[in-house]
Amino acid sequence: MQRLTLRRRLSYNTTSNKRKKVKTPGGKVVYIYVKKRGTFPKCGDCKSKLFGIKPSRPRERTSMSKRLKTVNRPYGGSPATRVFGIESFVLS
């Protein structure tokens, strides 16, 4: 096993500094920095995951198309569909 040098200045093992070892075609082993996983957007009422919307980081969301950020139904996937079922039952 060979010793690896960091590619960035931050040497601490924090959540924003995760890295994995990858072997290059030349046979060297180098660190590749891993981005944080995106989270599913959540319903404001019941706090459940909004399915059909791609989990992403906030910066990625700015360059994503509208099709990936919404769902094709009334209110565009902002509240969960379960909330609509409960509301219609309570109101009637």
Short mmCIF file of C-alpha atoms in Angstrom, two decimals:
data_model
loop_
_atom_site.label_atom_id
_atom_site.label_comp_id
_atom_site.label_asym_id
_atom_site.label_seq_id
_atom_site.Cartn_x
_atom_site.Cartn_y
_atom_site.Cartn_z
CA MET A 1 0.00 0.00 0.00
CA GLN A 2 1.39 3.37 -0.96
CA ARG A 3 1.02 6.61 0.92
CA LEU A 4 -1.34 9.17 -0.54
CA THR A 5 -1.05 12.94 -0.60
CA LEU A 6 -4.14 15.09 -0.25
CA ARG A 7 -5.18 17.20 -3.23
CA ARG A 8 -6.74 19.97 -1.14
CA ARG A 9 -5.51 21.82 1.93
CA LEU A 10 -8.19 20.56 4.33
CA SER A 11 -6.78 17.50 6.09
CA TYR A 12 -9.49 16.82 8.68
CA ASN A 13 -12.02 14.02 8.30
CA THR A 14 -15.15 16.19 8.06
CA THR A 15 -18.41 15.54 6.21
CA SER A 16 -17.47 18.01 3.47
CA ASN A 17 -14.02 16.42 3.00
CA LYS A 18 -14.92 12.80 2.23
CA ARG A 19 -12.62 11.06 -0.21
CA LYS A 20 -12.14 7.62 -1.74
CA LYS A 21 -9.12 5.87 -3.19
CA VAL A 22 -9.19 5.25 -6.93
CA LYS A 23 -6.62 3.52 -9.10
CA THR A 24 -5.73 5.49 -12.25
CA PRO A 25 -4.96 3.87 -15.63
CA GLY A 26 -1.26 4.57 -14.94
CA GLY A 27 -1.38 2.38 -11.83
CA LYS A 28 -1.22 5.18 -9.25
CA VAL A 29 -3.69 5.31 -6.37
CA VAL A 30 -5.09 8.80 -5.80
CA TYR A 31 -7.78 10.42 -3.68
CA ILE A 32 -11.03 11.51 -5.34
CA TYR A 33 -13.23 13.84 -3.31
CA VAL A 34 -16.84 12.68 -2.94
CA LYS A 35 -19.70 15.17 -2.99
CA LYS A 36 -22.40 15.06 -0.35
CA ARG A 37 -25.58 13.15 -1.16
CA GLY A 38 -28.64 15.18 -1.98
CA THR A 39 -31.76 14.88 0.16
CA PHE A 40 -35.35 14.40 -0.93
CA PRO A 41 -37.49 17.53 -0.54
CA LYS A 42 -40.03 17.11 2.24
CA CYS A 43 -43.72 17.96 2.61
CA GLY A 44 -44.34 21.05 4.73
CA ASP A 45 -47.34 19.48 6.49
CA CYS A 46 -46.45 15.85 7.22
CA LYS A 47 -42.64 16.00 6.72
CA SER A 48 -42.64 12.93 4.46
CA LYS A 49 -40.43 12.62 1.36
CA LEU A 50 -41.80 14.05 -1.89
CA PHE A 51 -41.35 11.25 -4.41
CA GLY A 52 -40.95 12.02 -8.10
CA ILE A 53 -38.58 14.88 -7.36
CA LYS A 54 -34.88 14.19 -7.77
CA PRO A 55 -32.86 14.39 -4.53
CA SER A 56 -30.16 17.03 -4.96
CA ARG A 57 -27.96 19.59 -3.29
CA PRO A 58 -29.17 23.23 -3.37
CA ARG A 59 -26.46 24.33 -5.81
CA GLU A 60 -27.30 21.49 -8.23
CA ARG A 61 -30.99 22.47 -8.11
CA THR A 62 -30.23 25.84 -9.74
CA SER A 63 -29.04 24.17 -12.95
CA MET A 64 -31.65 21.37 -13.00
CA SER A 65 -34.57 21.60 -15.41
CA LYS A 66 -38.08 22.26 -14.13
CA ARG A 67 -39.13 18.72 -15.09
CA LEU A 68 -36.75 17.27 -12.47
CA LYS A 69 -37.88 19.66 -9.71
CA THR A 70 -41.69 19.33 -9.91
CA VAL A 71 -44.42 16.74 -10.39
CA ASN A 72 -47.17 17.07 -12.97
CA ARG A 73 -50.20 17.48 -10.70
CA PRO A 74 -51.93 20.37 -8.90
CA TYR A 75 -49.53 22.24 -6.60
CA GLY A 76 -46.62 20.56 -8.43
CA GLY A 77 -45.59 18.13 -5.69
CA SER A 78 -45.22 20.78 -3.00
CA PRO A 79 -47.40 19.00 -0.41
CA ALA A 80 -47.49 15.20 -0.34
CA THR A 81 -50.39 13.48 -2.13
CA ARG A 82 -51.42 11.93 1.19
CA VAL A 83 -52.17 15.43 2.54
CA PHE A 84 -54.69 16.03 -0.27
CA GLY A 85 -56.49 12.79 0.56
CA ILE A 86 -56.76 13.70 4.25
CA GLU A 87 -57.92 17.28 3.50
CA SER A 88 -60.64 16.17 1.08
CA PHE A 89 -61.88 13.62 3.63
CA VAL A 90 -61.96 16.20 6.46
CA LEU A 91 -63.64 18.93 4.38
CA SER A 92 -66.44 16.67 3.11
#
